[in-house]
PDB file of C-alpha atoms and ligand atoms in Angstrom:
ATOM      1  CA  MET A 234      -0.166  -0.118   0.018  1.00 56.00           C
ATOM      2  CA  LYS A 235       1.396   3.509  -1.105  1.00 63.00           C
ATOM      3  CA  MET A 236       1.588   5.795   2.194  1.00 79.00           C
ATOM      4  CA  ARG A 237      -0.057   9.097   1.960  1.00 89.00           C
ATOM      5  CA  LYS A 238       1.961  12.087   0.990  1.00 96.00           C
ATOM      6  CA  ARG A 239       2.742  14.452   3.722  1.00 98.00           C
ATOM      7  CA  PRO A 240       4.249  18.065   3.782  1.00 98.00           C
ATOM      8  CA  ASN A 241       7.714  19.061   5.220  1.00 98.00           C
ATOM      9  CA  ILE A 242       7.479  22.047   7.334  1.00 99.00           C
ATOM     10  CA  LEU A 243      10.405  24.391   8.260  1.00 99.00           C
ATOM     11  CA  LEU A 244      10.244  26.197  11.458  1.00 99.00           C
ATOM     12  CA  THR A 245      12.934  29.118  11.807  1.00 98.00           C
ATOM     13  CA  GLY A 246      13.695  32.129  13.314  1.00 98.00           C
ATOM     14  CA  THR A 247      16.044  33.724  16.121  1.00 98.00           C
ATOM     15  CA  PRO A 248      16.467  31.699  19.178  1.00 97.00           C
ATOM     16  CA  GLY A 249      13.579  32.220  21.516  1.00 98.00           C
ATOM     17  CA  VAL A 250      10.721  33.366  18.914  1.00 98.00           C
ATOM     18  CA  GLY A 251       8.885  30.147  19.860  1.00 98.00           C
ATOM     19  CA  LYS A 252       9.578  27.468  17.296  1.00 98.00           C
ATOM     20  CA  THR A 253      10.121  24.655  19.770  1.00 98.00           C
ATOM     21  CA  THR A 254       6.659  25.380  21.338  1.00 98.00           C
ATOM     22  CA  LEU A 255       4.844  25.558  18.016  1.00 98.00           C
ATOM     23  CA  GLY A 256       6.562  22.942  16.536  1.00 98.00           C
ATOM     24  CA  LYS A 257       5.705  20.388  19.466  1.00 98.00           C
ATOM     25  CA  GLU A 258       2.250  21.181  19.593  1.00 98.00           C
ATOM     26  CA  LEU A 259       2.011  20.935  15.869  1.00 98.00           C
ATOM     27  CA  ALA A 260       3.362  17.638  15.463  1.00 98.00           C
ATOM     28  CA  GLN A 261       0.822  16.627  18.181  1.00 98.00           C
ATOM     29  CA  ARG A 262      -1.957  18.455  16.199  1.00 98.00           C
ATOM     30  CA  THR A 263      -0.999  17.043  12.990  1.00 97.00           C
ATOM     31  CA  GLY A 264       0.788  13.673  13.440  1.00 97.00           C
ATOM     32  CA  LEU A 265       3.643  15.022  11.603  1.00 98.00           C
ATOM     33  CA  SER A 266       7.296  14.110  13.097  1.00 98.00           C
ATOM     34  CA  TYR A 267       9.096  17.071  14.994  1.00 98.00           C
ATOM     35  CA  VAL A 268      12.865  17.248  14.749  1.00 98.00           C
ATOM     36  CA  ASN A 269      14.948  19.830  17.040  1.00 98.00           C
ATOM     37  CA  ILE A 270      18.179  19.955  14.966  1.00 98.00           C
ATOM     38  CA  GLY A 271      20.112  21.201  17.986  1.00 97.00           C
ATOM     39  CA  ASP A 272      18.636  18.034  20.082  1.00 98.00           C
ATOM     40  CA  LEU A 273      19.610  15.871  16.846  1.00 98.00           C
ATOM     41  CA  ALA A 274      23.176  16.975  16.659  1.00 98.00           C
ATOM     42  CA  GLN A 275      23.581  16.447  20.529  1.00 97.00           C
ATOM     43  CA  GLU A 276      22.363  13.363  20.371  1.00 97.00           C
ATOM     44  CA  GLY A 277      24.301  12.231  17.324  1.00 97.00           C
ATOM     45  CA  GLU A 278      27.270  14.447  18.291  1.00 97.00           C
ATOM     46  CA  LEU A 279      27.008  15.718  14.577  1.00 97.00           C
ATOM     47  CA  TYR A 280      29.835  18.372  15.268  1.00 97.00           C
ATOM     48  CA  ASP A 281      32.519  19.752  13.390  1.00 96.00           C
ATOM     49  CA  GLY A 282      34.957  21.766  15.642  1.00 95.00           C
ATOM     50  CA  TYR A 283      34.221  24.162  18.575  1.00 95.00           C
ATOM     51  CA  ASP A 284      33.337  27.974  18.431  1.00 92.00           C
ATOM     52  CA  GLU A 285      35.668  29.745  21.059  1.00 89.00           C
ATOM     53  CA  GLU A 286      33.732  33.041  20.692  1.00 83.00           C
ATOM     54  CA  TYR A 287      30.612  31.541  21.308  1.00 79.00           C
ATOM     55  CA  GLN A 288      31.539  28.657  23.609  1.00 81.00           C
ATOM     56  CA  CYS A 289      29.518  26.139  21.661  1.00 87.00           C
ATOM     57  CA  PRO A 290      30.218  23.207  19.387  1.00 94.00           C
ATOM     58  CA  ILE A 291      29.990  23.894  15.520  1.00 96.00           C
ATOM     59  CA  LEU A 292      27.323  22.027  13.631  1.00 97.00           C
ATOM     60  CA  ASP A 293      28.327  19.559  11.231  1.00 98.00           C
ATOM     61  CA  GLU A 294      25.898  20.471   8.520  1.00 97.00           C
ATOM     62  CA  ASP A 295      26.558  17.855   5.905  1.00 98.00           C
ATOM     63  CA  ARG A 296      26.235  15.155   8.589  1.00 98.00           C
ATOM     64  CA  VAL A 297      22.779  16.534   9.674  1.00 98.00           C
ATOM     65  CA  VAL A 298      21.465  16.700   5.969  1.00 98.00           C
ATOM     66  CA  ASP A 299      22.498  12.985   5.411  1.00 98.00           C
ATOM     67  CA  GLU A 300      21.222  11.821   8.763  1.00 98.00           C
ATOM     68  CA  LEU A 301      17.842  13.324   7.844  1.00 98.00           C
ATOM     69  CA  ASP A 302      17.760  12.995   3.977  1.00 98.00           C
ATOM     70  CA  ASP A 303      15.793   9.646   3.885  1.00 98.00           C
ATOM     71  CA  GLN A 304      13.104  10.824   6.193  1.00 98.00           C
ATOM     72  CA  MET A 305      12.887  14.133   4.309  1.00 98.00           C
ATOM     73  CA  VAL A 306      12.298  12.365   1.223  1.00 97.00           C
ATOM     74  CA  ASP A 307       9.150  10.392   2.894  1.00 97.00           C
ATOM     75  CA  GLY A 308       7.737  13.511   4.140  1.00 98.00           C
ATOM     76  CA  GLY A 309       5.737  14.465   7.038  1.00 98.00           C
ATOM     77  CA  MET A 310       8.465  16.256   8.778  1.00 98.00           C
ATOM     78  CA  ILE A 311       8.429  19.376  10.966  1.00 99.00           C
ATOM     79  CA  ILE A 312      12.158  20.914  11.196  1.00 99.00           C
ATOM     80  CA  ASP A 313      12.787  23.259  13.896  1.00 98.00           C
ATOM     81  CA  TYR A 314      16.513  25.493  13.553  1.00 98.00           C
ATOM     82  CA  HIS A 315      17.533  29.063  14.122  1.00 97.00           C
ATOM     83  CA  GLY A 316      19.046  29.124  10.509  1.00 97.00           C
ATOM     84  CA  CYS A 317      17.883  27.787   7.132  1.00 97.00           C
ATOM     85  CA  ASP A 318      20.401  27.820   4.351  1.00 96.00           C
ATOM     86  CA  LEU A 319      22.141  24.604   5.490  1.00 98.00           C
ATOM     87  CA  PHE A 320      19.178  22.471   4.235  1.00 98.00           C
ATOM     88  CA  PRO A 321      18.377  21.382   0.750  1.00 98.00           C
ATOM     89  CA  GLU A 322      15.757  23.651  -0.988  1.00 98.00           C
ATOM     90  CA  ARG A 323      13.832  20.336  -2.036  1.00 98.00           C
ATOM     91  CA  TRP A 324      13.125  19.266   1.382  1.00 98.00           C
ATOM     92  CA  PHE A 325      10.529  21.834   2.147  1.00 98.00           C
ATOM     93  CA  HIS A 326       7.081  22.560   0.933  1.00 98.00           C
ATOM     94  CA  ILE A 327       6.634  25.663   3.262  1.00 98.00           C
ATOM     95  CA  VAL A 328       8.918  27.726   5.336  1.00 98.00           C
ATOM     96  CA  PHE A 329       7.794  29.723   8.543  1.00 98.00           C
ATOM     97  CA  VAL A 330      10.032  32.485  10.027  1.00 98.00           C
ATOM     98  CA  LEU A 331       8.770  33.324  13.467  1.00 98.00           C
ATOM     99  CA  ARG A 332       9.335  36.965  14.607  1.00 98.00           C
ATOM    100  CA  THR A 333       9.203  38.519  17.837  1.00 98.00           C
ATOM    101  CA  ASP A 334       9.392  42.159  19.076  1.00 98.00           C
ATOM    102  CA  ASN A 335      12.947  42.787  20.335  1.00 96.00           C
ATOM    103  CA  THR A 336      11.875  43.882  23.873  1.00 97.00           C
ATOM    104  CA  GLN A 337      10.014  40.609  24.304  1.00 97.00           C
ATOM    105  CA  LEU A 338      12.888  38.522  22.867  1.00 98.00           C
ATOM    106  CA  TYR A 339      15.283  40.099  25.124  1.00 98.00           C
ATOM    107  CA  THR A 340      13.288  39.196  28.263  1.00 98.00           C
ATOM    108  CA  ARG A 341      12.721  35.521  27.042  1.00 98.00           C
ATOM    109  CA  LEU A 342      16.484  35.010  26.214  1.00 98.00           C
ATOM    110  CA  GLU A 343      17.655  36.511  29.530  1.00 98.00           C
ATOM    111  CA  SER A 344      15.058  34.108  31.406  1.00 98.00           C
ATOM    112  CA  ARG A 345      16.692  31.431  29.410  1.00 97.00           C
ATOM    113  CA  GLY A 346      20.248  32.531  30.826  1.00 96.00           C
ATOM    114  CA  TYR A 347      21.690  34.258  27.893  1.00 95.00           C
ATOM    115  CA  ALA A 348      23.814  37.258  28.816  1.00 95.00           C
ATOM    116  CA  GLY A 349      26.362  39.706  27.245  1.00 94.00           C
ATOM    117  CA  LYS A 350      27.421  39.257  23.836  1.00 93.00           C
ATOM    118  CA  LYS A 351      25.356  36.195  23.103  1.00 93.00           C
ATOM    119  CA  LEU A 352      22.295  37.891  24.405  1.00 96.00           C
ATOM    120  CA  GLN A 353      22.773  41.379  22.457  1.00 97.00           C
ATOM    121  CA  ASP A 354      23.924  39.252  19.215  1.00 96.00           C
ATOM    122  CA  ASN A 355      20.773  37.211  19.326  1.00 97.00           C
ATOM    123  CA  VAL A 356      18.644  40.155  19.770  1.00 98.00           C
ATOM    124  CA  GLN A 357      20.274  41.981  16.869  1.00 98.00           C
ATOM    125  CA  CYS A 358      19.795  39.109  14.943  1.00 97.00           C
ATOM    126  CA  GLU A 359      16.124  39.824  15.299  1.00 98.00           C
ATOM    127  CA  ILE A 360      16.195  43.603  14.739  1.00 97.00           C
ATOM    128  CA  PHE A 361      18.320  42.943  11.437  1.00 97.00           C
ATOM    129  CA  GLN A 362      15.885  40.158  10.386  1.00 98.00           C
ATOM    130  CA  THR A 363      18.730  38.122   9.462  1.00 98.00           C
ATOM    131  CA  ILE A 364      16.955  34.855   9.557  1.00 98.00           C
ATOM    132  CA  TYR A 365      14.029  36.152   7.339  1.00 98.00           C
ATOM    133  CA  GLU A 366      16.578  37.481   4.774  1.00 98.00           C
ATOM    134  CA  GLU A 367      18.348  34.003   5.076  1.00 98.00           C
ATOM    135  CA  ALA A 368      15.194  32.292   4.303  1.00 98.00           C
ATOM    136  CA  MET A 369      14.157  34.567   1.372  1.00 98.00           C
ATOM    137  CA  GLU A 370      17.527  33.678  -0.276  1.00 98.00           C
ATOM    138  CA  ALA A 371      17.498  30.080   0.224  1.00 98.00           C
ATOM    139  CA  TYR A 372      13.803  29.378  -0.684  1.00 98.00           C
ATOM    140  CA  SER A 373      11.252  30.331  -3.475  1.00 98.00           C
ATOM    141  CA  GLU A 374       9.752  33.611  -1.903  1.00 97.00           C
ATOM    142  CA  ASP A 375       6.431  32.240  -2.230  1.00 98.00           C
ATOM    143  CA  ILE A 376       6.791  29.400   0.095  1.00 98.00           C
ATOM    144  CA  VAL A 377       8.184  31.858   3.028  1.00 98.00           C
ATOM    145  CA  HIS A 378       6.020  33.271   5.360  1.00 98.00           C
ATOM    146  CA  GLN A 379       6.668  35.481   8.448  1.00 98.00           C
ATOM    147  CA  LEU A 380       4.584  34.585  11.506  1.00 98.00           C
ATOM    148  CA  THR A 381       4.265  37.422  14.418  1.00 98.00           C
ATOM    149  CA  SER A 382       4.952  35.259  17.655  1.00 98.00           C
ATOM    150  CA  ASN A 383       4.600  37.677  20.698  1.00 98.00           C
ATOM    151  CA  THR A 384       1.548  36.502  22.697  1.00 98.00           C
ATOM    152  CA  PRO A 385       0.132  33.313  23.487  1.00 98.00           C
ATOM    153  CA  GLU A 386      -2.773  34.245  21.132  1.00 98.00           C
ATOM    154  CA  ASP A 387      -0.331  34.667  18.100  1.00 98.00           C
ATOM    155  CA  MET A 388       0.915  31.103  19.101  1.00 98.00           C
ATOM    156  CA  ASP A 389      -2.543  29.727  18.915  1.00 98.00           C
ATOM    157  CA  ARG A 390      -3.549  31.685  15.738  1.00 98.00           C
ATOM    158  CA  ASN A 391      -0.036  30.328  13.932  1.00 98.00           C
ATOM    159  CA  LEU A 392      -0.880  26.733  15.263  1.00 98.00           C
ATOM    160  CA  GLU A 393      -4.414  26.823  13.546  1.00 98.00           C
ATOM    161  CA  GLN A 394      -3.237  28.071  10.372  1.00 98.00           C
ATOM    162  CA  ILE A 395      -0.474  25.637   9.859  1.00 98.00           C
ATOM    163  CA  VAL A 396      -2.613  22.867  11.048  1.00 98.00           C
ATOM    164  CA  GLN A 397      -5.314  24.165   8.318  1.00 98.00           C
ATOM    165  CA  TRP A 398      -2.509  24.409   5.856  1.00 98.00           C
ATOM    166  CA  SER A 399      -1.086  21.162   6.428  1.00 98.00           C
ATOM    167  CA  GLU A 400      -4.679  19.424   6.168  1.00 98.00           C
ATOM    168  CA  GLN A 401      -5.033  21.257   2.745  1.00 98.00           C
ATOM    169  CA  TRP A 402      -1.886  20.197   1.727  1.00 98.00           C
ATOM    170  CA  VAL A 403      -2.468  16.481   2.307  1.00 98.00           C
ATOM    171  CA  LYS A 404      -5.955  16.732   0.233  1.00 97.00           C
ATOM    172  CA  ASP A 405      -4.303  18.500  -2.526  1.00 98.00           C
ATOM    173  CA  ASN A 406      -1.425  15.873  -2.794  1.00 97.00           C
ATOM    174  CA  ASN A 407      -3.244  12.680  -2.455  1.00 96.00           C
TER     175      ASN A 407
HETATM  176  P1  DAT B  96      12.598  28.714  20.383  1.00 59.87           P
HETATM  177  O1  DAT B  96      12.528  27.102  20.128  1.00 59.87           O
HETATM  178  O2  DAT B  96      12.493  29.526  18.797  1.00 59.87           O
HETATM  179  O3  DAT B  96      13.952  29.023  20.842  1.00 59.87           O
HETATM  180  P2  DAT B  96      10.850  28.426  22.598  1.00 59.87           P
HETATM  181  O4  DAT B  96       9.613  27.776  21.784  1.00 59.87           O
HETATM  182  O5  DAT B  96      11.893  27.655  23.343  1.00 59.87           O
HETATM  183  O6  DAT B  96      11.624  29.236  21.449  1.00 59.87           O
HETATM  184  O7  DAT B  96      10.231  29.533  23.215  1.00 59.87           O
HETATM  185  C1  DAT B  96      10.983  30.625  24.160  1.00 59.87           C
HETATM  186  C2  DAT B  96      10.391  30.918  25.423  1.00 59.87           C
HETATM  187  O8  DAT B  96       9.314  32.006  24.932  1.00 59.87           O
HETATM  188  C3  DAT B  96       9.436  29.830  26.143  1.00 59.87           C
HETATM  189  O9  DAT B  96       9.491  30.189  27.396  1.00 59.87           O
HETATM  190  C4  DAT B  96       8.092  30.030  25.484  1.00 59.87           C
HETATM  191  C5  DAT B  96       7.912  31.346  24.991  1.00 59.87           C
HETATM  192  N1  DAT B  96       7.117  31.659  23.824  1.00 59.87           N
HETATM  193  C6  DAT B  96       7.479  31.411  22.550  1.00 59.87           C
HETATM  194  N2  DAT B  96       6.411  31.864  21.826  1.00 59.87           N
HETATM  195  C7  DAT B  96       5.567  32.663  22.545  1.00 59.87           C
HETATM  196  C8  DAT B  96       4.463  33.283  22.241  1.00 59.87           C
HETATM  197  N3  DAT B  96       3.983  33.381  20.958  1.00 59.87           N
HETATM  198  N4  DAT B  96       3.929  34.025  23.205  1.00 59.87           N
HETATM  199  C9  DAT B  96       4.229  33.808  24.568  1.00 59.87           C
HETATM  200  N5  DAT B  96       5.403  33.096  24.902  1.00 59.87           N
HETATM  201  C10 DAT B  96       5.982  32.591  23.847  1.00 59.87           C
END
């Protein structure tokens, strides 16, 4: 029996914008599989060197892509990462860039324990819409959507919209 085709969704944006919260809830609501790239890299030690400035391991992008490619070809995946140009363009049917006001983002990242340069750099990343521009360069512009993620109401609305989009995609492609 042939499996129903299901879409692959990329959730991207600056750390703290709500990708993980949205992605996990979305997986529950749609039955799609949620993958957090940071966790995947940690579990498989998919690293290539160490970044002294940021005091964190450097992602081995090729191994991350190899690790996921079979699943992505099958479809039905939700990918969560604070970057987007490392993935093959063919992987995704839709790309959501979550956006948060910088004052709110500052508070969220501070309570996550970010401080100093790491905190400043991440808030600047959001102010200069770095990830949105990265997404617009890496993917066809008509599949890239920005979603405001300031309040719990925003979270609910985004969830609702993506669930509906996903259901429609499944109808249209099967
Ligand atoms: P990310 O995965 O993008 O780093 P997260 O899902 O871990 O972000 O969320 C960071 C924190 O902010 C977490 O405590 C939940 C909160 N948050 C996320 N989106 C929100 C929203 N739209 N409204 C209120 N709080 C939100």
